[in-house]
PDB file of C-alpha atoms in Angstrom:
ATOM      1  CA  MET A 198     107.073  27.820  30.457  1.00  0.00           C
ATOM      2  CA  LYS A 199     105.892  31.593  31.172  1.00  0.00           C
ATOM      3  CA  TRP A 200     107.451  33.690  34.447  1.00  0.00           C
ATOM      4  CA  GLU A 201     105.531  36.696  35.680  1.00  0.00           C
ATOM      5  CA  VAL A 202     107.210  38.572  37.711  1.00  0.00           C
ATOM      6  CA  VAL A 203     105.685  39.303  41.108  1.00  0.00           C
ATOM      7  CA  ILE A 204     107.532  41.579  43.260  1.00  0.00           C
ATOM      8  CA  GLY A 205     106.607  43.152  46.468  1.00  0.00           C
ATOM      9  CA  LEU A 206     107.661  45.619  48.965  1.00  0.00           C
ATOM     10  CA  GLU A 207     106.415  45.857  53.001  1.00  0.00           C
ATOM     11  CA  THR A 208     108.149  49.029  54.762  1.00  0.00           C
ATOM     12  CA  HIS A 209     108.339  49.717  58.094  1.00  0.00           C
ATOM     13  CA  THR A 210     108.248  53.703  58.818  1.00  0.00           C
ATOM     14  CA  GLN A 211     107.742  56.019  63.087  1.00  0.00           C
ATOM     15  CA  LEU A 212     106.686  58.773  61.885  1.00  0.00           C
ATOM     16  CA  LEU A 213     106.238  62.043  64.699  1.00  0.00           C
ATOM     17  CA  THR A 214     103.206  62.441  65.911  1.00  0.00           C
ATOM     18  CA  HIS A 215     101.903  63.355  69.746  1.00  0.00           C
ATOM     19  CA  SER A 216      99.191  60.734  68.642  1.00  0.00           C
ATOM     20  CA  LYS A 217      98.412  57.434  67.021  1.00  0.00           C
ATOM     21  CA  ILE A 218      97.058  57.684  63.551  1.00  0.00           C
ATOM     22  CA  PHE A 219      93.870  55.730  63.492  1.00  0.00           C
ATOM     23  CA  SER A 220      92.944  56.785  67.984  1.00  0.00           C
ATOM     24  CA  GLY A 221      93.866  59.796  69.611  1.00  0.00           C
ATOM     25  CA  ALA A 222      95.277  57.773  71.955  1.00  0.00           C
ATOM     26  CA  SER A 223      98.918  58.632  73.543  1.00  0.00           C
ATOM     27  CA  THR A 224     102.843  57.986  71.719  1.00  0.00           C
ATOM     28  CA  GLN A 225     104.873  59.401  74.839  1.00  0.00           C
ATOM     29  CA  PHE A 226     107.528  57.554  75.077  1.00  0.00           C
ATOM     30  CA  GLY A 227     108.533  56.142  77.937  1.00  0.00           C
ATOM     31  CA  ALA A 228     105.713  55.335  78.988  1.00  0.00           C
ATOM     32  CA  LEU A 229     104.059  51.879  81.160  1.00  0.00           C
ATOM     33  CA  PRO A 230     103.620  49.018  79.067  1.00  0.00           C
ATOM     34  CA  ASN A 231      99.701  48.475  77.317  1.00  0.00           C
ATOM     35  CA  SER A 232      98.900  52.393  79.031  1.00  0.00           C
ATOM     36  CA  GLN A 233      99.041  54.147  75.719  1.00  0.00           C
ATOM     37  CA  ALA A 234      96.026  51.944  74.142  1.00  0.00           C
ATOM     38  CA  CYS A 235      92.125  53.335  74.062  1.00  0.00           C
ATOM     39  CA  PRO A 236      88.898  50.706  73.197  1.00  0.00           C
ATOM     40  CA  VAL A 237      89.794  51.971  69.058  1.00  0.00           C
ATOM     41  CA  ASP A 238      93.476  50.784  69.411  1.00  0.00           C
ATOM     42  CA  LEU A 239      91.921  47.018  71.333  1.00  0.00           C
ATOM     43  CA  ALA A 240      89.693  46.040  69.151  1.00  0.00           C
ATOM     44  CA  LEU A 241      86.549  46.445  71.378  1.00  0.00           C
ATOM     45  CA  PRO A 242      84.308  45.281  69.896  1.00  0.00           C
ATOM     46  CA  GLY A 243      81.163  48.192  69.107  1.00  0.00           C
ATOM     47  CA  VAL A 244      83.751  50.569  69.487  1.00  0.00           C
ATOM     48  CA  LEU A 245      83.889  51.698  65.310  1.00  0.00           C
TER      49      LEU A 245
END
């Protein structure tokens, strides 16, 4: 029986930015829950 080694890596990082990577929504610490979302973050149909 022949074996093939498969290795996968998953990393979690926290970037020091003022906005999210794919939208202009803020990332301010301590804001109210769900207050820093825009239509792109919510994946609303037709926003792209």
